CSV table of C-alpha atoms and ligand atoms in Angstrom, one decimal:
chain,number,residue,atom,x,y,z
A,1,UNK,CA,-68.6,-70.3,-265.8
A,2,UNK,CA,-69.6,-66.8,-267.3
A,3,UNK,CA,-66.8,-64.2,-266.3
A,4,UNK,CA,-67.9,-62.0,-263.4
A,5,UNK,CA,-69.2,-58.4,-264.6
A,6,UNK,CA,-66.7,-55.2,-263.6
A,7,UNK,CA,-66.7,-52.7,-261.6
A,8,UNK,CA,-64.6,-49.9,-262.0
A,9,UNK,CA,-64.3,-48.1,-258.7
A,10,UNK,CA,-63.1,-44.2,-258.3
A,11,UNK,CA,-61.5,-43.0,-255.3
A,12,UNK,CA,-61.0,-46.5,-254.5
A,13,UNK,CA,-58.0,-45.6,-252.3
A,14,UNK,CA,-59.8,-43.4,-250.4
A,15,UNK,CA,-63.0,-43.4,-247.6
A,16,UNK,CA,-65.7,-43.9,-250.2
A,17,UNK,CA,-64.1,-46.1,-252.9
A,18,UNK,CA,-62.8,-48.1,-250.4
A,19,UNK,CA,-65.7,-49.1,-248.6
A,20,UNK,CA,-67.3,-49.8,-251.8
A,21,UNK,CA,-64.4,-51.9,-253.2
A,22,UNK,CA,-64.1,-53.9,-249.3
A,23,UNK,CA,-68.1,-55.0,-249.9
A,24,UNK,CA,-68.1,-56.0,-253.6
A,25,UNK,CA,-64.9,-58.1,-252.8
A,26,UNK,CA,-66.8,-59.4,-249.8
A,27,UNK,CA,-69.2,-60.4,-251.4
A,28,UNK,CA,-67.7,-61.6,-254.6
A,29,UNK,CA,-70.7,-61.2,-257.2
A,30,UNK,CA,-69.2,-58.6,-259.2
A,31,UNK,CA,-65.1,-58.1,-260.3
A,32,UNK,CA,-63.4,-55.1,-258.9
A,33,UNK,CA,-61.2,-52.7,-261.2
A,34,UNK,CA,-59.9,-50.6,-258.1
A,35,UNK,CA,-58.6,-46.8,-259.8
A,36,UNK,CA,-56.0,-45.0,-258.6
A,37,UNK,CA,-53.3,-42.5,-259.4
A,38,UNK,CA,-50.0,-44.5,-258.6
A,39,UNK,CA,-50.6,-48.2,-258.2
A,40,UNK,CA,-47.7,-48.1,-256.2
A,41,UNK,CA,-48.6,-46.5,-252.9
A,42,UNK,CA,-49.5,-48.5,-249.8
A,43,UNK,CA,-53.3,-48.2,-250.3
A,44,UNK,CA,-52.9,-49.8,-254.0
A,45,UNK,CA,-50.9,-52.4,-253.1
A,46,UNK,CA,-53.3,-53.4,-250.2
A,47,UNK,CA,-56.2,-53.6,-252.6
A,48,UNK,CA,-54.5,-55.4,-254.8
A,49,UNK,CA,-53.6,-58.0,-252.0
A,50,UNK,CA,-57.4,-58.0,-251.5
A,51,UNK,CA,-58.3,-59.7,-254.5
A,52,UNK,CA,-59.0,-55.6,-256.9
A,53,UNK,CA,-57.7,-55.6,-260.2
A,54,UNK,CA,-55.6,-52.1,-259.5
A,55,UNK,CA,-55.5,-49.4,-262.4
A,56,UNK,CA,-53.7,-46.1,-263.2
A,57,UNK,CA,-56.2,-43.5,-263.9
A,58,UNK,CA,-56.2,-39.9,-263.7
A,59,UNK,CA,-60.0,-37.6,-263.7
A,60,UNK,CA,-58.2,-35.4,-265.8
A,61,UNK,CA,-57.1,-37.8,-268.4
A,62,UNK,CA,-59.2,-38.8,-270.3
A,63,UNK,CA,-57.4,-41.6,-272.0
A,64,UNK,CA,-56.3,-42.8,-268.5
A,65,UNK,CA,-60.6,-42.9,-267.5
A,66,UNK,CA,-61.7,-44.7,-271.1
A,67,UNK,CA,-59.0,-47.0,-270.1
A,68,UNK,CA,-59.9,-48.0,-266.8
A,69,UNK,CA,-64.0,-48.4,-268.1
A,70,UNK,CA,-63.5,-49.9,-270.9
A,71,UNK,CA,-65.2,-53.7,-270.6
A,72,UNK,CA,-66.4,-52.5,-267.2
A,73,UNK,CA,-70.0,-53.3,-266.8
A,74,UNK,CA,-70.5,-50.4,-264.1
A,75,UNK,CA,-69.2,-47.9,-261.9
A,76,UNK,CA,-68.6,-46.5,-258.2
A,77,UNK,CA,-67.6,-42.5,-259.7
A,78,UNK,CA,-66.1,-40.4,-257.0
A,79,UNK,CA,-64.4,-37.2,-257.5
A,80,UNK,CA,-62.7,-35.2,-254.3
A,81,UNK,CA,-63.7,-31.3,-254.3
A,82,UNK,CA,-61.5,-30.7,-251.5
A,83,UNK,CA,-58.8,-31.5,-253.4
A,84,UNK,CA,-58.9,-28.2,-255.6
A,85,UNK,CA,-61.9,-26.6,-254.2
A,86,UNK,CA,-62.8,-25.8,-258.1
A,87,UNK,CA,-66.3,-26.6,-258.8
A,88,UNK,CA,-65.5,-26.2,-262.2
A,89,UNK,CA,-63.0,-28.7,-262.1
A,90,UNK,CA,-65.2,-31.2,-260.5
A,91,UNK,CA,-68.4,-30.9,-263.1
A,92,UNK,CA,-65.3,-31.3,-265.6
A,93,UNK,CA,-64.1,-34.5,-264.4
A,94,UNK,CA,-67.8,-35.4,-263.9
A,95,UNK,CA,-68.8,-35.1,-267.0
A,96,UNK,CA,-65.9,-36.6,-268.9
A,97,UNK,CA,-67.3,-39.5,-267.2
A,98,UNK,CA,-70.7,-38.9,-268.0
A,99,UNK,CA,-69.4,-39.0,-271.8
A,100,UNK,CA,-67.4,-42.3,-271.6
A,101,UNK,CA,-70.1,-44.1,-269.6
A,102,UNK,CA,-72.3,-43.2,-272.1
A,103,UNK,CA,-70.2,-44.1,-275.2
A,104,UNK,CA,-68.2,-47.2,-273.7
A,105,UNK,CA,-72.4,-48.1,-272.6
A,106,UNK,CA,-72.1,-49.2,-268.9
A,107,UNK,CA,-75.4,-50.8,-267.8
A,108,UNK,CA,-75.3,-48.9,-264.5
A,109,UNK,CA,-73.0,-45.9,-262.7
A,110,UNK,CA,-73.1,-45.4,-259.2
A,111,UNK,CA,-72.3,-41.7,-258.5
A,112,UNK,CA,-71.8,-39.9,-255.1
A,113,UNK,CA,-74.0,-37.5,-256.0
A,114,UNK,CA,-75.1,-34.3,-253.6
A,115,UNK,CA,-77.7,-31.5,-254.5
A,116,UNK,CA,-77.7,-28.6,-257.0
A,117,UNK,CA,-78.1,-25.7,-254.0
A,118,UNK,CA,-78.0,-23.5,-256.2
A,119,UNK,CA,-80.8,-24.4,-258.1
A,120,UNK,CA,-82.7,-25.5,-255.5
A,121,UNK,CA,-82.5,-22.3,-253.7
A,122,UNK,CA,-82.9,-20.2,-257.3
A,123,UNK,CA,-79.7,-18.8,-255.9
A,124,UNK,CA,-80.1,-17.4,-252.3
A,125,UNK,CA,-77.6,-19.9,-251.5
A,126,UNK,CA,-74.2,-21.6,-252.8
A,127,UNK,CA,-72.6,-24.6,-252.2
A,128,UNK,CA,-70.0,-25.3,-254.2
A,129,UNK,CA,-69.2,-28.6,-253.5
A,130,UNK,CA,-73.0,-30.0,-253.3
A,131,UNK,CA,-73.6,-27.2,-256.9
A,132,UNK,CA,-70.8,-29.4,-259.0
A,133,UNK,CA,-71.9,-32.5,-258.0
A,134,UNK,CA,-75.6,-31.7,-259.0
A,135,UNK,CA,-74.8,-30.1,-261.9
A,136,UNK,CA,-73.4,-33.7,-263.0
A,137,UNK,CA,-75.9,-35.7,-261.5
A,138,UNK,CA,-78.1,-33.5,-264.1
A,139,UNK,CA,-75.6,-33.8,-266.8
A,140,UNK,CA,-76.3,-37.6,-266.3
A,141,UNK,CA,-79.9,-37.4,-266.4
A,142,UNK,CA,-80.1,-35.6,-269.7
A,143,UNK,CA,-77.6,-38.1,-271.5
A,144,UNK,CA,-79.5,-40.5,-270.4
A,145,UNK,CA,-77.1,-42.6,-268.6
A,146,UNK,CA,-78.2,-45.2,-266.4
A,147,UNK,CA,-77.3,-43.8,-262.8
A,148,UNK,CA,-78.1,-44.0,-258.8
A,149,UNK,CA,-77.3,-41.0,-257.6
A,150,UNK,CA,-75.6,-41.9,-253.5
A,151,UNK,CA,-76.1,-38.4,-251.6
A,152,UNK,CA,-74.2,-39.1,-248.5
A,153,UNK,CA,-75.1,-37.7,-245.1
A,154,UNK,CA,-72.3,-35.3,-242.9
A,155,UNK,CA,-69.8,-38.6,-242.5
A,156,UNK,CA,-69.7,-39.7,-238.4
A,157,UNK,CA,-66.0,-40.1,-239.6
A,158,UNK,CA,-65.7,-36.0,-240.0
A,159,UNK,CA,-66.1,-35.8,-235.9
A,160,UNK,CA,-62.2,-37.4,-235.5
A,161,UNK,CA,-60.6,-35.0,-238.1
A,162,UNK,CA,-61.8,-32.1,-238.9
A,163,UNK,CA,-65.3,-31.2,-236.7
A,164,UNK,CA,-63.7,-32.9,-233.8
A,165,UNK,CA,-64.7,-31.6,-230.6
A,166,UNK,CA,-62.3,-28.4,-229.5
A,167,UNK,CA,-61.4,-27.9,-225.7
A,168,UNK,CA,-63.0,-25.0,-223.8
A,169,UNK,CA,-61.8,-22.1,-222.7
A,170,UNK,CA,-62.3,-23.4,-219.2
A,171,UNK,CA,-59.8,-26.3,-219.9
A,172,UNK,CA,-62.5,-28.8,-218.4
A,173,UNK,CA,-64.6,-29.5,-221.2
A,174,UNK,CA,-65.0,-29.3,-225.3
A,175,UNK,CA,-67.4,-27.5,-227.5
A,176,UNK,CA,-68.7,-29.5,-230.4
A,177,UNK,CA,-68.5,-27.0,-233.2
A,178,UNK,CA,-71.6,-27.9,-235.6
A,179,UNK,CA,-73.5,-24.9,-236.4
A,180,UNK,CA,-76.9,-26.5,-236.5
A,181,UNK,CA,-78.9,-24.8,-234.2
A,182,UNK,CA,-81.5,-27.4,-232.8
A,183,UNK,CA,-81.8,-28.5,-235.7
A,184,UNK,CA,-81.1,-32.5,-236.7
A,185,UNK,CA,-78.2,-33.6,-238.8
A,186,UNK,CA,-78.0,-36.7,-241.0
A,187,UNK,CA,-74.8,-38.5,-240.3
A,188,UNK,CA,-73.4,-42.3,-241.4
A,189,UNK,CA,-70.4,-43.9,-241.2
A,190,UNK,CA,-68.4,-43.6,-244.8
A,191,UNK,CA,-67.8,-47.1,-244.2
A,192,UNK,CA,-71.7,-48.2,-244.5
A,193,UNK,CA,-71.6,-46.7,-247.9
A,194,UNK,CA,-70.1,-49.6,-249.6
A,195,UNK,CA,-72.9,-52.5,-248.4
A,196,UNK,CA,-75.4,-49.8,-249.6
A,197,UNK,CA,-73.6,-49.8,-253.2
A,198,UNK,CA,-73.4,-53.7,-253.5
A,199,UNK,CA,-77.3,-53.7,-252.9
A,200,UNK,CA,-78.1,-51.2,-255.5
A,201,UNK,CA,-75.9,-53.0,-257.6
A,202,UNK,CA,-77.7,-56.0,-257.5
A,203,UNK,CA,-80.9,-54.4,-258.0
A,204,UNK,CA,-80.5,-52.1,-261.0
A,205,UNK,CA,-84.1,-51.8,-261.8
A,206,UNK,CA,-85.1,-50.1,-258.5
A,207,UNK,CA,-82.8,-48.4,-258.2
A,208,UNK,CA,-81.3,-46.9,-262.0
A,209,UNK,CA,-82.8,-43.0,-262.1
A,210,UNK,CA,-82.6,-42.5,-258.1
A,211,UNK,CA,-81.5,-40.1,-256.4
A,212,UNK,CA,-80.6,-41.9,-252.7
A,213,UNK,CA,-79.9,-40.0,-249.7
A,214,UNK,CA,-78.2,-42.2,-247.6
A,215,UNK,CA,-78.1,-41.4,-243.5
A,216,UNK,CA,-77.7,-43.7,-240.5
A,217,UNK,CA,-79.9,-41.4,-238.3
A,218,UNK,CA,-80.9,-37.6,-237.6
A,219,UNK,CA,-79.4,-36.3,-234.4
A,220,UNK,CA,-79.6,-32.2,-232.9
A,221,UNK,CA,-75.9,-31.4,-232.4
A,222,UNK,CA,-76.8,-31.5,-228.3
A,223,UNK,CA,-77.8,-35.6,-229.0
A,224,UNK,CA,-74.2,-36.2,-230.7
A,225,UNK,CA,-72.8,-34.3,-228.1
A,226,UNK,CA,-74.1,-36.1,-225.0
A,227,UNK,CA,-73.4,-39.8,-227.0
A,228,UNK,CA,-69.8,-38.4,-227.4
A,229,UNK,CA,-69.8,-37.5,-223.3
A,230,UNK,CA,-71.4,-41.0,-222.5
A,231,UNK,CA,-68.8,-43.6,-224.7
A,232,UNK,CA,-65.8,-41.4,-224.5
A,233,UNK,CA,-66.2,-40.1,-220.5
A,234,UNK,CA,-65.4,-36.6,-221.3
A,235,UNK,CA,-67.8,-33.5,-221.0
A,236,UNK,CA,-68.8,-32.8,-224.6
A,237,UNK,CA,-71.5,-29.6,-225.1
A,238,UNK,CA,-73.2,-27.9,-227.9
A,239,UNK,CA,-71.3,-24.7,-228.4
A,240,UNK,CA,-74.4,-23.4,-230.1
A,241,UNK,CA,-72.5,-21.4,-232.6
A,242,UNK,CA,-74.8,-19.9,-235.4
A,243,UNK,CA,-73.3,-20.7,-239.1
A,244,UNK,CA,-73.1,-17.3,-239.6
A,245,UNK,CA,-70.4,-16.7,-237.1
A,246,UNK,CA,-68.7,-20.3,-238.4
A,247,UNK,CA,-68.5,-19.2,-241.6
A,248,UNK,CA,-65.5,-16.3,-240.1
A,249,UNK,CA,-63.8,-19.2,-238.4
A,250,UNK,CA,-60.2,-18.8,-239.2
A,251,UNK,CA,-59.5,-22.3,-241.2
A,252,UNK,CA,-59.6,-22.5,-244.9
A,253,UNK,CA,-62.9,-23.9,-246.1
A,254,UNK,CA,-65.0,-22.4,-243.4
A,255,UNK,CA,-67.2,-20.2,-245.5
A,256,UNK,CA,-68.0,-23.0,-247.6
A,257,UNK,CA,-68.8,-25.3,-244.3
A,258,UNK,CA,-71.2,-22.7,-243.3
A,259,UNK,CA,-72.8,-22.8,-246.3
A,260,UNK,CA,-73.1,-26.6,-246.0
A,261,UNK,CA,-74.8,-26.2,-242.9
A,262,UNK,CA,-77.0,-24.2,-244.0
A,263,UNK,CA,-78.3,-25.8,-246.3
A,264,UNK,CA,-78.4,-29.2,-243.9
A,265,UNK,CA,-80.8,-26.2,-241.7
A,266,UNK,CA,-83.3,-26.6,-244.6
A,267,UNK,CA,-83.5,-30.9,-243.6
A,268,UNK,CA,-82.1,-32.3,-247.1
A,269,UNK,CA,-84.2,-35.5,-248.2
A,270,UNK,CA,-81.9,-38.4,-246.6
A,271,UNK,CA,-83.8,-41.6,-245.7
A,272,UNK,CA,-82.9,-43.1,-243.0
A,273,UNK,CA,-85.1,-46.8,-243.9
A,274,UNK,CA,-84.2,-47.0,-247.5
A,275,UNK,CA,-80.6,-46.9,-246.1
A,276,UNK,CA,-81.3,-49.2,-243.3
A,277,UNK,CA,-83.1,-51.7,-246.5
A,278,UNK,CA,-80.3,-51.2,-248.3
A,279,UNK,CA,-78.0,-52.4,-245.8
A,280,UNK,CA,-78.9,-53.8,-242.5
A,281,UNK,CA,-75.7,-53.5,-241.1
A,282,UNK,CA,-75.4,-49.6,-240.8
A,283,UNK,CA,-74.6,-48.1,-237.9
A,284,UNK,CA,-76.0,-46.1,-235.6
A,285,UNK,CA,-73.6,-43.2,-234.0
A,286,UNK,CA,-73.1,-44.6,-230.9
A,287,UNK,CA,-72.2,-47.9,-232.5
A,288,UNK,CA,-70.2,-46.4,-234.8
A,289,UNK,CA,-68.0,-43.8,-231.8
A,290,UNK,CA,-68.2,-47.3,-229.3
A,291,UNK,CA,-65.9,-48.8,-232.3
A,292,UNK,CA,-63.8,-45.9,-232.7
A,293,UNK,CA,-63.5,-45.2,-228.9
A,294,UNK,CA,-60.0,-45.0,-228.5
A,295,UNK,CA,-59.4,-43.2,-232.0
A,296,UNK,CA,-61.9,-40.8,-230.7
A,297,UNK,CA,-60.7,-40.0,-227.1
A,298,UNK,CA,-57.2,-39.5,-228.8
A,299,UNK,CA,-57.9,-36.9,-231.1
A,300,UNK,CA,-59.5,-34.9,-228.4
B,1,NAP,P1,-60.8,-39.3,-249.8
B,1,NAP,O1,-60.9,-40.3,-248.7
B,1,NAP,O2,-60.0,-38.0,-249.5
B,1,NAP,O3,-60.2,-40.0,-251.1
B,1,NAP,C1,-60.1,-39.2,-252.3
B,1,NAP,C2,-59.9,-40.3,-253.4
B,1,NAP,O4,-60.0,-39.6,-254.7
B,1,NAP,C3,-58.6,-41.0,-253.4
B,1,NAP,O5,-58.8,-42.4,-253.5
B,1,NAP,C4,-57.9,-40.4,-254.6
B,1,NAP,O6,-57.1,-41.5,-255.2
B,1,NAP,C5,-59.0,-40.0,-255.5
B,1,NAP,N1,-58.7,-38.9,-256.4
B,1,NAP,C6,-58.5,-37.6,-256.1
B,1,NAP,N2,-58.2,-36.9,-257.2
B,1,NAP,C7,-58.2,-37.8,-258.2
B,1,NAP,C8,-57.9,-37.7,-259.6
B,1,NAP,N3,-57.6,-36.5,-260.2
B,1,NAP,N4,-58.0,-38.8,-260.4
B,1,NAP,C9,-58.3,-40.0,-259.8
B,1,NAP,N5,-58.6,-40.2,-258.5
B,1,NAP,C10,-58.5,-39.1,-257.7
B,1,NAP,O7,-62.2,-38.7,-250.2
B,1,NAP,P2,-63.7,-39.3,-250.0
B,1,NAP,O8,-64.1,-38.9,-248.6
B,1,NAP,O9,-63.8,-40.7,-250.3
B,1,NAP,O10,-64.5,-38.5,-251.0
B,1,NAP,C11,-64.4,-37.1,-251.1
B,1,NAP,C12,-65.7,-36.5,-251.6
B,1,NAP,O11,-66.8,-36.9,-250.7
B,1,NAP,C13,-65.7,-35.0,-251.7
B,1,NAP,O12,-66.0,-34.6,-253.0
B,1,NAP,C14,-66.8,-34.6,-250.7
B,1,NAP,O13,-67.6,-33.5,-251.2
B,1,NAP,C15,-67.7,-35.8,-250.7
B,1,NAP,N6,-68.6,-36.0,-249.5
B,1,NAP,C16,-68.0,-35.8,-248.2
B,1,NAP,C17,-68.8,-35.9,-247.1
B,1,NAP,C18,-68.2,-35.7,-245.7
B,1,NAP,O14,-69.0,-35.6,-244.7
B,1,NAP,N7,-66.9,-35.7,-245.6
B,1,NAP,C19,-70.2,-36.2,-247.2
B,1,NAP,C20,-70.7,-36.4,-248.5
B,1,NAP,C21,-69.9,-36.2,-249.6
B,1,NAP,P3,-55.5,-41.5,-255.4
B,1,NAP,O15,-54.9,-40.4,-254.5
B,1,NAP,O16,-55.1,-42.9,-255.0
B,1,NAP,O17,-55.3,-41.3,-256.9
């Protein structure tokens, strides 16, 4: 029997990676070289129970990366702005991988991918942590490396951490802090990204030179809001807060939230169907908050 092809997967103990590596060893087609810093933390050892070949590798090691790709027929490549906030840093590690994708010749590299702002806006408006990413997705194109670019959707998963709803000044009630306007948001569970990734996978030809936006569905911040009142029993409103006043919020990162949401004001191509085709399972957010119910009503 011919050896199953490998795929090394970034961020692998993290939301992304690990959805992707849960589906591939689900579904068993393809072998899974799960990446890490230190094989020896709890989420390592877990994927290493699951069936994942588990490697050290560091983005900004190069020895580490050529390493971990090395006889790997493809990749899931991550990399975590929020972790430095350096867009520098992130279209460095990106394109260290670009460069031993290329030379080691992986047949196909799944990249969570977002859009070059910048660009797109000839500068009006920045966002560092879509600007890096597209700077590599480019940096791909032009070596001519075979890529689908993922561009994930506002993850349903952000609303229990960090845009969870906030209680009111009345005491009663919460304010869902999205600054959105009436405007709809693409959201997904991080989870569905994996599913999504084993698809493309399997069909390189469609999908090799694509940019993918992936989202479950579009809601206005008052839809999410009233789904959040109905599953969790709580009263959940719009606080209608425009991005500009956001972006003074007094928590690190806000300025470059606003910007985010800004540029989600000017309805970033996500589709909805291709994701839905690309895996039938995704949830909608009502599904998704009835499954995390009591995760949900607890972080309130
Ligand atoms: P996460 O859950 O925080 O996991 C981060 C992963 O990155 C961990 O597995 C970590 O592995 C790995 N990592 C970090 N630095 C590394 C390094 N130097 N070398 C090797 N591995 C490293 O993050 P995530 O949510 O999966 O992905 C974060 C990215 O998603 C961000 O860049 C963000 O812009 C993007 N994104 C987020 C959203 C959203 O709504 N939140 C939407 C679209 C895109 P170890 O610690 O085990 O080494």
């Amino acid at each position: 029997m011919a050896a199953k092809k490998i795929i090394t997967v970034f961020g692998a103990t993290g939301a992304q990676g690990g959805s992707v590596v849960s589906a591939l060893i689900k579904d068993g087609t393809f072998a899974v070289r799960a990446v890490t810093r230190d094989t020896s933390k709890p989420a390592a050892v877990k994927l290493k129970d699951a069936g994942a070949e588990v490697v050290a590798a560091d983005l900004d090691d190069e020895k580490s990366l050529k390493s971990a790709l090395s006889g790997a027929y493809g990749a899931f490549v991550v990399t975590n702005f929020w972790d430095h906030f350096s867009k520098e840093k992130e279209v460095q590690q990106g394109k260290v991988i670009v460069d031993l994708c290329k030379d080691l010749g992986l047949e196909h590299v799944i990249y969570s991918g977002l859009e070059n702002v910048n660009k797109l806006t000839n500068g009006k408006l920045e966002v560092l942590h879509f600007d890096g990413k597209g700077e590599v997705e480019e940096y791909f194109r032009e070596a001519c490396c075979p890529m689908t670019s993922v561009r994930l959707a506002f993850y349903f998963d952000n609303f229990l951490t960090m845009c969870k709803p906030q209680k009111s000044k009345d005491g009663n009630s919460y304010d869902l802090v999205i600054p959105m306007c009436d405007v709809p948001m693409d959201g997904i569970s991080v989870s569905d990204l994996g599913p999504a990734v084993l698809s493309i996978l399997k069909s390189p030809k469609d999908y090799i030179g694509k940019n993918i936006g992936l989202s479950a569905e579009k809601l206005t911040v008052a839809q999410y809001a009233a789904i959040m009142s109905k599953v969790s029993g709580k009263v959940i409103k719009d606080a209608k807060m425009p991005p500009d006043v956001y972006e003074k919020l007094p928590f690190g990162g806000a300025e470059e939230m606003a910007s985010m949401f800004k540029f989600y004001l000017m309805i970033p191509d996500r589709d909805v169907a291709l994701t839905h085709k690309l895996n039938p399972n995704t949830k909608s957010f009502q599904q998704w908050l009835e499954e995390k119910k009591e995760a949900f009503i607890k972080a309130l």
